[in-house]
JSON list of C-alpha atoms in Angstrom, two decimals:
[
{"chain": "A", "resi": 1, "resn": "MET", "atom": "CA", "xyz": [20.13, -2.14, -6.15]},
{"chain": "A", "resi": 2, "resn": "ASP", "atom": "CA", "xyz": [16.86, -3.45, -3.29]},
{"chain": "A", "resi": 3, "resn": "ILE", "atom": "CA", "xyz": [19.00, -1.86, -0.83]},
{"chain": "A", "resi": 4, "resn": "ALA", "atom": "CA", "xyz": [19.44, 1.20, -2.69]},
{"chain": "A", "resi": 5, "resn": "LEU", "atom": "CA", "xyz": [15.29, 1.28, -4.01]},
{"chain": "A", "resi": 6, "resn": "ASP", "atom": "CA", "xyz": [14.35, 0.53, -0.60]},
{"chain": "A", "resi": 7, "resn": "ARG", "atom": "CA", "xyz": [15.69, 3.81, 0.54]},
{"chain": "A", "resi": 8, "resn": "ALA", "atom": "CA", "xyz": [14.56, 5.93, -2.05]},
{"chain": "A", "resi": 9, "resn": "VAL", "atom": "CA", "xyz": [11.16, 4.80, -1.35]},
{"chain": "A", "resi": 10, "resn": "ARG", "atom": "CA", "xyz": [11.31, 5.60, 2.11]},
{"chain": "A", "resi": 11, "resn": "VAL", "atom": "CA", "xyz": [12.49, 9.57, 1.15]},
{"chain": "A", "resi": 12, "resn": "PHE", "atom": "CA", "xyz": [9.50, 9.49, -1.52]},
{"chain": "A", "resi": 13, "resn": "ARG", "atom": "CA", "xyz": [7.04, 8.14, 1.32]},
{"chain": "A", "resi": 14, "resn": "GLU", "atom": "CA", "xyz": [8.09, 11.03, 3.37]},
{"chain": "A", "resi": 15, "resn": "ARG", "atom": "CA", "xyz": [8.40, 13.99, 1.71]},
{"chain": "A", "resi": 16, "resn": "GLY", "atom": "CA", "xyz": [6.11, 13.15, -1.24]},
{"chain": "A", "resi": 17, "resn": "TYR", "atom": "CA", "xyz": [7.79, 13.38, -5.21]},
{"chain": "A", "resi": 18, "resn": "HIS", "atom": "CA", "xyz": [7.92, 16.87, -5.33]},
{"chain": "A", "resi": 19, "resn": "ALA", "atom": "CA", "xyz": [10.01, 17.52, -2.23]},
{"chain": "A", "resi": 20, "resn": "THR", "atom": "CA", "xyz": [12.24, 15.09, -3.14]},
{"chain": "A", "resi": 21, "resn": "SER", "atom": "CA", "xyz": [15.27, 16.13, -4.65]},
{"chain": "A", "resi": 22, "resn": "ILE", "atom": "CA", "xyz": [18.31, 14.33, -6.54]},
{"chain": "A", "resi": 23, "resn": "GLY", "atom": "CA", "xyz": [20.68, 15.26, -3.58]},
{"chain": "A", "resi": 24, "resn": "ASP", "atom": "CA", "xyz": [18.23, 13.97, -1.39]},
{"chain": "A", "resi": 25, "resn": "LEU", "atom": "CA", "xyz": [17.62, 10.41, -3.24]},
{"chain": "A", "resi": 26, "resn": "ALA", "atom": "CA", "xyz": [21.69, 10.08, -3.86]},
{"chain": "A", "resi": 27, "resn": "ALA", "atom": "CA", "xyz": [22.39, 10.51, -0.14]},
{"chain": "A", "resi": 28, "resn": "ALA", "atom": "CA", "xyz": [19.78, 8.06, 0.88]},
{"chain": "A", "resi": 29, "resn": "MET", "atom": "CA", "xyz": [20.76, 5.92, -1.70]},
{"chain": "A", "resi": 30, "resn": "ARG", "atom": "CA", "xyz": [24.28, 5.91, -0.78]},
{"chain": "A", "resi": 31, "resn": "LEU", "atom": "CA", "xyz": [25.10, 6.50, -4.25]},
{"chain": "A", "resi": 32, "resn": "ALA", "atom": "CA", "xyz": [26.66, 9.16, -6.49]},
{"chain": "A", "resi": 33, "resn": "THR", "atom": "CA", "xyz": [24.25, 11.50, -8.82]},
{"chain": "A", "resi": 34, "resn": "GLY", "atom": "CA", "xyz": [26.46, 10.14, -11.77]},
{"chain": "A", "resi": 35, "resn": "SER", "atom": "CA", "xyz": [25.49, 6.67, -10.89]},
{"chain": "A", "resi": 36, "resn": "ILE", "atom": "CA", "xyz": [22.02, 7.59, -10.19]},
{"chain": "A", "resi": 37, "resn": "TYR", "atom": "CA", "xyz": [21.71, 8.74, -13.96]},
{"chain": "A", "resi": 38, "resn": "LYS", "atom": "CA", "xyz": [23.94, 5.94, -15.34]},
{"chain": "A", "resi": 39, "resn": "ALA", "atom": "CA", "xyz": [21.41, 3.24, -13.52]},
{"chain": "A", "resi": 40, "resn": "PHE", "atom": "CA", "xyz": [17.96, 5.49, -13.67]},
{"chain": "A", "resi": 41, "resn": "ARG", "atom": "CA", "xyz": [17.94, 8.48, -16.10]},
{"chain": "A", "resi": 42, "resn": "ASP", "atom": "CA", "xyz": [16.26, 10.88, -14.39]},
{"chain": "A", "resi": 43, "resn": "LYS", "atom": "CA", "xyz": [14.30, 11.46, -10.90]},
{"chain": "A", "resi": 44, "resn": "HIS", "atom": "CA", "xyz": [10.82, 10.11, -12.80]},
{"chain": "A", "resi": 45, "resn": "ALA", "atom": "CA", "xyz": [12.36, 6.47, -13.32]},
{"chain": "A", "resi": 46, "resn": "ILE", "atom": "CA", "xyz": [13.79, 6.23, -9.81]},
{"chain": "A", "resi": 47, "resn": "PHE", "atom": "CA", "xyz": [10.28, 6.93, -8.55]},
{"chain": "A", "resi": 48, "resn": "LEU", "atom": "CA", "xyz": [8.74, 4.44, -11.01]},
{"chain": "A", "resi": 49, "resn": "ALA", "atom": "CA", "xyz": [11.35, 2.02, -9.82]},
{"chain": "A", "resi": 50, "resn": "ALA", "atom": "CA", "xyz": [10.87, 2.78, -6.52]},
{"chain": "A", "resi": 51, "resn": "PHE", "atom": "CA", "xyz": [6.99, 2.84, -6.64]},
{"chain": "A", "resi": 52, "resn": "GLU", "atom": "CA", "xyz": [7.48, -1.22, -8.33]},
{"chain": "A", "resi": 53, "resn": "ARG", "atom": "CA", "xyz": [9.81, -2.50, -5.57]},
{"chain": "A", "resi": 54, "resn": "TYR", "atom": "CA", "xyz": [7.30, -0.79, -2.66]},
{"chain": "A", "resi": 55, "resn": "THR", "atom": "CA", "xyz": [4.32, -2.10, -4.09]},
{"chain": "A", "resi": 56, "resn": "HIS", "atom": "CA", "xyz": [6.01, -5.57, -4.63]},
{"chain": "A", "resi": 57, "resn": "LEU", "atom": "CA", "xyz": [6.89, -5.66, -1.06]},
{"chain": "A", "resi": 58, "resn": "ARG", "atom": "CA", "xyz": [3.29, -4.66, -0.14]},
{"chain": "A", "resi": 59, "resn": "GLN", "atom": "CA", "xyz": [1.79, -7.39, -2.07]},
{"chain": "A", "resi": 60, "resn": "GLU", "atom": "CA", "xyz": [3.83, -9.82, -0.59]},
{"chain": "A", "resi": 61, "resn": "GLN", "atom": "CA", "xyz": [3.33, -8.46, 2.80]},
{"chain": "A", "resi": 62, "resn": "THR", "atom": "CA", "xyz": [-0.56, -8.67, 1.89]},
{"chain": "A", "resi": 63, "resn": "GLN", "atom": "CA", "xyz": [-0.51, -12.00, 0.85]},
{"chain": "A", "resi": 64, "resn": "LYS", "atom": "CA", "xyz": [1.22, -13.00, 3.71]},
{"chain": "A", "resi": 65, "resn": "ALA", "atom": "CA", "xyz": [-0.93, -11.88, 5.86]},
{"chain": "A", "resi": 66, "resn": "ALA", "atom": "CA", "xyz": [-4.21, -13.19, 4.29]},
{"chain": "A", "resi": 67, "resn": "ALA", "atom": "CA", "xyz": [-2.48, -16.72, 3.85]},
{"chain": "A", "resi": 68, "resn": "ARG", "atom": "CA", "xyz": [-2.26, -17.06, 8.14]},
{"chain": "A", "resi": 69, "resn": "GLY", "atom": "CA", "xyz": [-6.09, -17.17, 7.88]},
{"chain": "A", "resi": 70, "resn": "ALA", "atom": "CA", "xyz": [-8.05, -20.62, 7.72]},
{"chain": "A", "resi": 71, "resn": "ASN", "atom": "CA", "xyz": [-10.68, -19.37, 5.52]},
{"chain": "A", "resi": 72, "resn": "GLY", "atom": "CA", "xyz": [-12.19, -16.19, 3.62]},
{"chain": "A", "resi": 73, "resn": "ARG", "atom": "CA", "xyz": [-13.34, -14.42, 6.39]},
{"chain": "A", "resi": 74, "resn": "GLU", "atom": "CA", "xyz": [-10.38, -14.78, 8.40]},
{"chain": "A", "resi": 75, "resn": "LYS", "atom": "CA", "xyz": [-7.92, -14.18, 5.31]},
{"chain": "A", "resi": 76, "resn": "ILE", "atom": "CA", "xyz": [-9.62, -10.73, 5.15]},
{"chain": "A", "resi": 77, "resn": "ARG", "atom": "CA", "xyz": [-9.19, -9.89, 8.86]},
{"chain": "A", "resi": 78, "resn": "ASN", "atom": "CA", "xyz": [-5.66, -10.41, 8.63]},
{"chain": "A", "resi": 79, "resn": "VAL", "atom": "CA", "xyz": [-4.94, -8.21, 5.89]},
{"chain": "A", "resi": 80, "resn": "LEU", "atom": "CA", "xyz": [-7.12, -5.70, 7.54]},
{"chain": "A", "resi": 81, "resn": "LEU", "atom": "CA", "xyz": [-5.40, -6.21, 10.66]},
{"chain": "A", "resi": 82, "resn": "SER", "atom": "CA", "xyz": [-1.89, -6.29, 8.77]},
{"chain": "A", "resi": 83, "resn": "TYR", "atom": "CA", "xyz": [-3.32, -2.62, 7.07]},
{"chain": "A", "resi": 84, "resn": "VAL", "atom": "CA", "xyz": [-3.64, -1.18, 10.53]},
{"chain": "A", "resi": 85, "resn": "GLU", "atom": "CA", "xyz": [0.02, -2.39, 11.91]},
{"chain": "A", "resi": 86, "resn": "HIS", "atom": "CA", "xyz": [1.70, -0.69, 8.63]},
{"chain": "A", "resi": 87, "resn": "SER", "atom": "CA", "xyz": [-0.39, 2.66, 9.23]},
{"chain": "A", "resi": 88, "resn": "ARG", "atom": "CA", "xyz": [0.53, 3.02, 13.14]},
{"chain": "A", "resi": 89, "resn": "GLY", "atom": "CA", "xyz": [3.62, 4.70, 14.43]},
{"chain": "A", "resi": 90, "resn": "SER", "atom": "CA", "xyz": [6.73, 5.60, 12.74]},
{"chain": "A", "resi": 91, "resn": "GLU", "atom": "CA", "xyz": [5.81, 3.23, 9.89]},
{"chain": "A", "resi": 92, "resn": "GLY", "atom": "CA", "xyz": [2.29, 4.82, 8.92]},
{"chain": "A", "resi": 93, "resn": "ARG", "atom": "CA", "xyz": [4.05, 8.55, 9.42]},
{"chain": "A", "resi": 94, "resn": "ARG", "atom": "CA", "xyz": [5.89, 7.81, 6.55]},
{"chain": "A", "resi": 95, "resn": "GLY", "atom": "CA", "xyz": [2.66, 7.17, 4.65]},
{"chain": "A", "resi": 96, "resn": "CYS", "atom": "CA", "xyz": [1.95, 4.72, 1.87]},
{"chain": "A", "resi": 97, "resn": "LEU", "atom": "CA", "xyz": [3.60, 5.57, -1.66]},
{"chain": "A", "resi": 98, "resn": "VAL", "atom": "CA", "xyz": [0.35, 4.54, -3.49]},
{"chain": "A", "resi": 99, "resn": "VAL", "atom": "CA", "xyz": [-1.84, 6.62, -1.59]},
{"chain": "A", "resi": 100, "resn": "GLY", "atom": "CA", "xyz": [1.02, 9.88, -1.81]},
{"chain": "A", "resi": 101, "resn": "SER", "atom": "CA", "xyz": [1.13, 9.38, -5.59]},
{"chain": "A", "resi": 102, "resn": "ALA", "atom": "CA", "xyz": [-2.55, 8.97, -5.95]},
{"chain": "A", "resi": 103, "resn": "VAL", "atom": "CA", "xyz": [-3.01, 12.62, -4.37]},
{"chain": "A", "resi": 104, "resn": "GLU", "atom": "CA", "xyz": [0.02, 13.94, -5.54]},
{"chain": "A", "resi": 105, "resn": "LEU", "atom": "CA", "xyz": [0.60, 12.66, -9.14]},
{"chain": "A", "resi": 106, "resn": "SER", "atom": "CA", "xyz": [-1.91, 11.04, -10.45]},
{"chain": "A", "resi": 107, "resn": "ALA", "atom": "CA", "xyz": [-3.92, 13.78, -11.98]},
{"chain": "A", "resi": 108, "resn": "LEU", "atom": "CA", "xyz": [-1.05, 15.68, -13.63]},
{"chain": "A", "resi": 109, "resn": "ASP", "atom": "CA", "xyz": [1.01, 12.04, -14.45]},
{"chain": "A", "resi": 110, "resn": "PRO", "atom": "CA", "xyz": [-0.67, 9.61, -16.80]},
{"chain": "A", "resi": 111, "resn": "VAL", "atom": "CA", "xyz": [2.49, 7.05, -16.39]},
{"chain": "A", "resi": 112, "resn": "VAL", "atom": "CA", "xyz": [2.17, 7.23, -12.45]},
{"chain": "A", "resi": 113, "resn": "GLY", "atom": "CA", "xyz": [-1.70, 7.62, -12.66]},
{"chain": "A", "resi": 114, "resn": "ALA", "atom": "CA", "xyz": [-2.00, 4.33, -14.77]},
{"chain": "A", "resi": 115, "resn": "ARG", "atom": "CA", "xyz": [0.35, 2.67, -12.26]},
{"chain": "A", "resi": 116, "resn": "VAL", "atom": "CA", "xyz": [-1.84, 3.88, -8.85]},
{"chain": "A", "resi": 117, "resn": "ASN", "atom": "CA", "xyz": [-4.88, 2.69, -10.82]},
{"chain": "A", "resi": 118, "resn": "ALA", "atom": "CA", "xyz": [-3.59, -0.57, -12.02]},
{"chain": "A", "resi": 119, "resn": "GLN", "atom": "CA", "xyz": [-2.02, -1.05, -7.76]},
{"chain": "A", "resi": 120, "resn": "LEU", "atom": "CA", "xyz": [-5.54, -0.19, -6.40]},
{"chain": "A", "resi": 121, "resn": "LYS", "atom": "CA", "xyz": [-7.46, -2.46, -8.90]},
{"chain": "A", "resi": 122, "resn": "SER", "atom": "CA", "xyz": [-4.89, -5.34, -8.18]},
{"chain": "A", "resi": 123, "resn": "ASN", "atom": "CA", "xyz": [-5.53, -4.91, -4.30]},
{"chain": "A", "resi": 124, "resn": "GLU", "atom": "CA", "xyz": [-9.39, -4.82, -4.91]},
{"chain": "A", "resi": 125, "resn": "ASP", "atom": "CA", "xyz": [-9.50, -7.63, -6.98]},
{"chain": "A", "resi": 126, "resn": "PHE", "atom": "CA", "xyz": [-7.40, -9.61, -3.87]},
{"chain": "A", "resi": 127, "resn": "ILE", "atom": "CA", "xyz": [-9.83, -8.63, -1.71]},
{"chain": "A", "resi": 128, "resn": "ALA", "atom": "CA", "xyz": [-12.53, -9.46, -3.84]},
{"chain": "A", "resi": 129, "resn": "GLY", "atom": "CA", "xyz": [-10.96, -13.09, -4.39]},
{"chain": "A", "resi": 130, "resn": "LEU", "atom": "CA", "xyz": [-10.85, -13.37, -0.70]},
{"chain": "A", "resi": 131, "resn": "ILE", "atom": "CA", "xyz": [-14.46, -12.52, -0.23]},
{"chain": "A", "resi": 132, "resn": "ARG", "atom": "CA", "xyz": [-15.26, -15.06, -3.04]},
{"chain": "A", "resi": 133, "resn": "GLU", "atom": "CA", "xyz": [-13.55, -17.55, -1.40]},
{"chain": "A", "resi": 134, "resn": "GLY", "atom": "CA", "xyz": [-15.46, -16.86, 1.79]},
{"chain": "A", "resi": 135, "resn": "LEU", "atom": "CA", "xyz": [-18.47, -17.30, 0.05]},
{"chain": "A", "resi": 136, "resn": "ALA", "atom": "CA", "xyz": [-17.47, -20.33, -0.93]},
{"chain": "A", "resi": 137, "resn": "ASP", "atom": "CA", "xyz": [-16.13, -22.05, 1.96]},
{"chain": "A", "resi": 138, "resn": "GLY", "atom": "CA", "xyz": [-19.02, -20.52, 3.94]},
{"chain": "A", "resi": 139, "resn": "SER", "atom": "CA", "xyz": [-17.66, -18.16, 6.29]},
{"chain": "A", "resi": 140, "resn": "VAL", "atom": "CA", "xyz": [-19.15, -15.20, 4.63]},
{"chain": "A", "resi": 141, "resn": "PRO", "atom": "CA", "xyz": [-22.84, -14.91, 4.63]},
{"chain": "A", "resi": 142, "resn": "ARG", "atom": "CA", "xyz": [-24.20, -15.30, 0.50]},
{"chain": "A", "resi": 143, "resn": "HIS", "atom": "CA", "xyz": [-25.70, -11.84, -0.08]},
{"chain": "A", "resi": 144, "resn": "VAL", "atom": "CA", "xyz": [-22.55, -10.20, 0.47]},
{"chain": "A", "resi": 145, "resn": "ASP", "atom": "CA", "xyz": [-21.54, -8.80, -3.01]},
{"chain": "A", "resi": 146, "resn": "ALA", "atom": "CA", "xyz": [-17.66, -9.59, -3.48]},
{"chain": "A", "resi": 147, "resn": "GLU", "atom": "CA", "xyz": [-16.52, -6.52, -6.16]},
{"chain": "A", "resi": 148, "resn": "ASP", "atom": "CA", "xyz": [-18.84, -3.72, -4.01]},
{"chain": "A", "resi": 149, "resn": "THR", "atom": "CA", "xyz": [-17.42, -4.87, -0.89]},
{"chain": "A", "resi": 150, "resn": "ALA", "atom": "CA", "xyz": [-14.08, -5.09, -1.85]},
{"chain": "A", "resi": 151, "resn": "ARG", "atom": "CA", "xyz": [-13.84, -2.03, -3.50]},
{"chain": "A", "resi": 152, "resn": "LEU", "atom": "CA", "xyz": [-15.50, -0.84, 0.15]},
{"chain": "A", "resi": 153, "resn": "MET", "atom": "CA", "xyz": [-12.91, -2.17, 1.74]},
{"chain": "A", "resi": 154, "resn": "ILE", "atom": "CA", "xyz": [-9.84, -0.69, -0.34]},
{"chain": "A", "resi": 155, "resn": "CYS", "atom": "CA", "xyz": [-11.68, 2.66, 0.61]},
{"chain": "A", "resi": 156, "resn": "ILE", "atom": "CA", "xyz": [-11.29, 1.91, 4.47]},
{"chain": "A", "resi": 157, "resn": "MET", "atom": "CA", "xyz": [-7.75, -0.16, 4.11]},
{"chain": "A", "resi": 158, "resn": "GLN", "atom": "CA", "xyz": [-6.17, 3.40, 1.69]},
{"chain": "A", "resi": 159, "resn": "GLY", "atom": "CA", "xyz": [-8.02, 5.49, 4.31]},
{"chain": "A", "resi": 160, "resn": "LEU", "atom": "CA", "xyz": [-6.13, 3.88, 7.18]},
{"chain": "A", "resi": 161, "resn": "ARG", "atom": "CA", "xyz": [-3.00, 4.55, 5.13]},
{"chain": "A", "resi": 162, "resn": "VAL", "atom": "CA", "xyz": [-4.09, 8.47, 4.77]},
{"chain": "A", "resi": 163, "resn": "VAL", "atom": "CA", "xyz": [-4.79, 8.59, 8.73]},
{"chain": "A", "resi": 164, "resn": "GLY", "atom": "CA", "xyz": [-1.85, 6.71, 9.45]},
{"chain": "A", "resi": 165, "resn": "LYS", "atom": "CA", "xyz": [0.49, 9.61, 8.11]},
{"chain": "A", "resi": 166, "resn": "THR", "atom": "CA", "xyz": [-1.05, 11.79, 10.85]},
{"chain": "A", "resi": 167, "resn": "ARG", "atom": "CA", "xyz": [-0.91, 11.12, 14.70]},
{"chain": "A", "resi": 168, "resn": "LEU", "atom": "CA", "xyz": [-4.49, 9.82, 15.20]},
{"chain": "A", "resi": 169, "resn": "ARG", "atom": "CA", "xyz": [-4.40, 7.15, 16.93]},
{"chain": "A", "resi": 170, "resn": "LEU", "atom": "CA", "xyz": [-5.52, 3.97, 15.11]},
{"chain": "A", "resi": 171, "resn": "GLU", "atom": "CA", "xyz": [-7.15, 0.74, 17.22]},
{"chain": "A", "resi": 172, "resn": "ALA", "atom": "CA", "xyz": [-6.55, -2.50, 15.29]},
{"chain": "A", "resi": 173, "resn": "LEU", "atom": "CA", "xyz": [-9.27, -4.47, 16.92]},
{"chain": "A", "resi": 174, "resn": "ARG", "atom": "CA", "xyz": [-11.53, -1.96, 17.68]},
{"chain": "A", "resi": 175, "resn": "LEU", "atom": "CA", "xyz": [-11.31, -0.70, 14.10]},
{"chain": "A", "resi": 176, "resn": "VAL", "atom": "CA", "xyz": [-10.87, -4.32, 12.15]},
{"chain": "A", "resi": 177, "resn": "GLY", "atom": "CA", "xyz": [-13.80, -5.16, 14.08]},
{"chain": "A", "resi": 178, "resn": "VAL", "atom": "CA", "xyz": [-16.03, -2.35, 12.51]},
{"chain": "A", "resi": 179, "resn": "ALA", "atom": "CA", "xyz": [-15.09, -3.12, 8.86]},
{"chain": "A", "resi": 180, "resn": "MET", "atom": "CA", "xyz": [-15.60, -6.97, 9.22]},
{"chain": "A", "resi": 181, "resn": "LYS", "atom": "CA", "xyz": [-19.22, -6.01, 10.16]},
{"chain": "A", "resi": 182, "resn": "LEU", "atom": "CA", "xyz": [-19.43, -5.73, 6.17]},
{"chain": "A", "resi": 183, "resn": "LEU", "atom": "CA", "xyz": [-19.39, -9.15, 5.87]},
{"chain": "A", "resi": 184, "resn": "THR", "atom": "CA", "xyz": [-22.14, -10.17, 8.14]}
]
């Protein structure tokens, strides 16, 4: 099931919800249309399952990136570097399912809107926790406000995903260096 959902995630990331048909999903997931309906009920249910799979995997990637840091500041830097990497090249052009869903669906679909908001809040809370860790270990100056800075960091991180959908160049060290000035 995870492999099939990963394939659905790719289609939804590349095409968006409305431009994806059940036929597109059946081909990508390598399942018969009847099997898809038995497993998921409809396209919306596939999308919600794919969204959950995507956000779970992205959270794991983000946590692994953070874990490579020795202190709060390094952990935040590693998370930002990870976001730049996932926003470049073919991976970046596929897009972010959270960002795409926020733009395409959240205003029209309260279920998706709630999931997008919950995911963004979870990401923001994670970054705020890393900032608080940096405040406690001395790697982030005391005057930095964890919540406000985390909100701005999320805006930057999701903006990276938007820019990554285009062919604009993202220079990791340069961009992350500028973003890290929020913690000085």
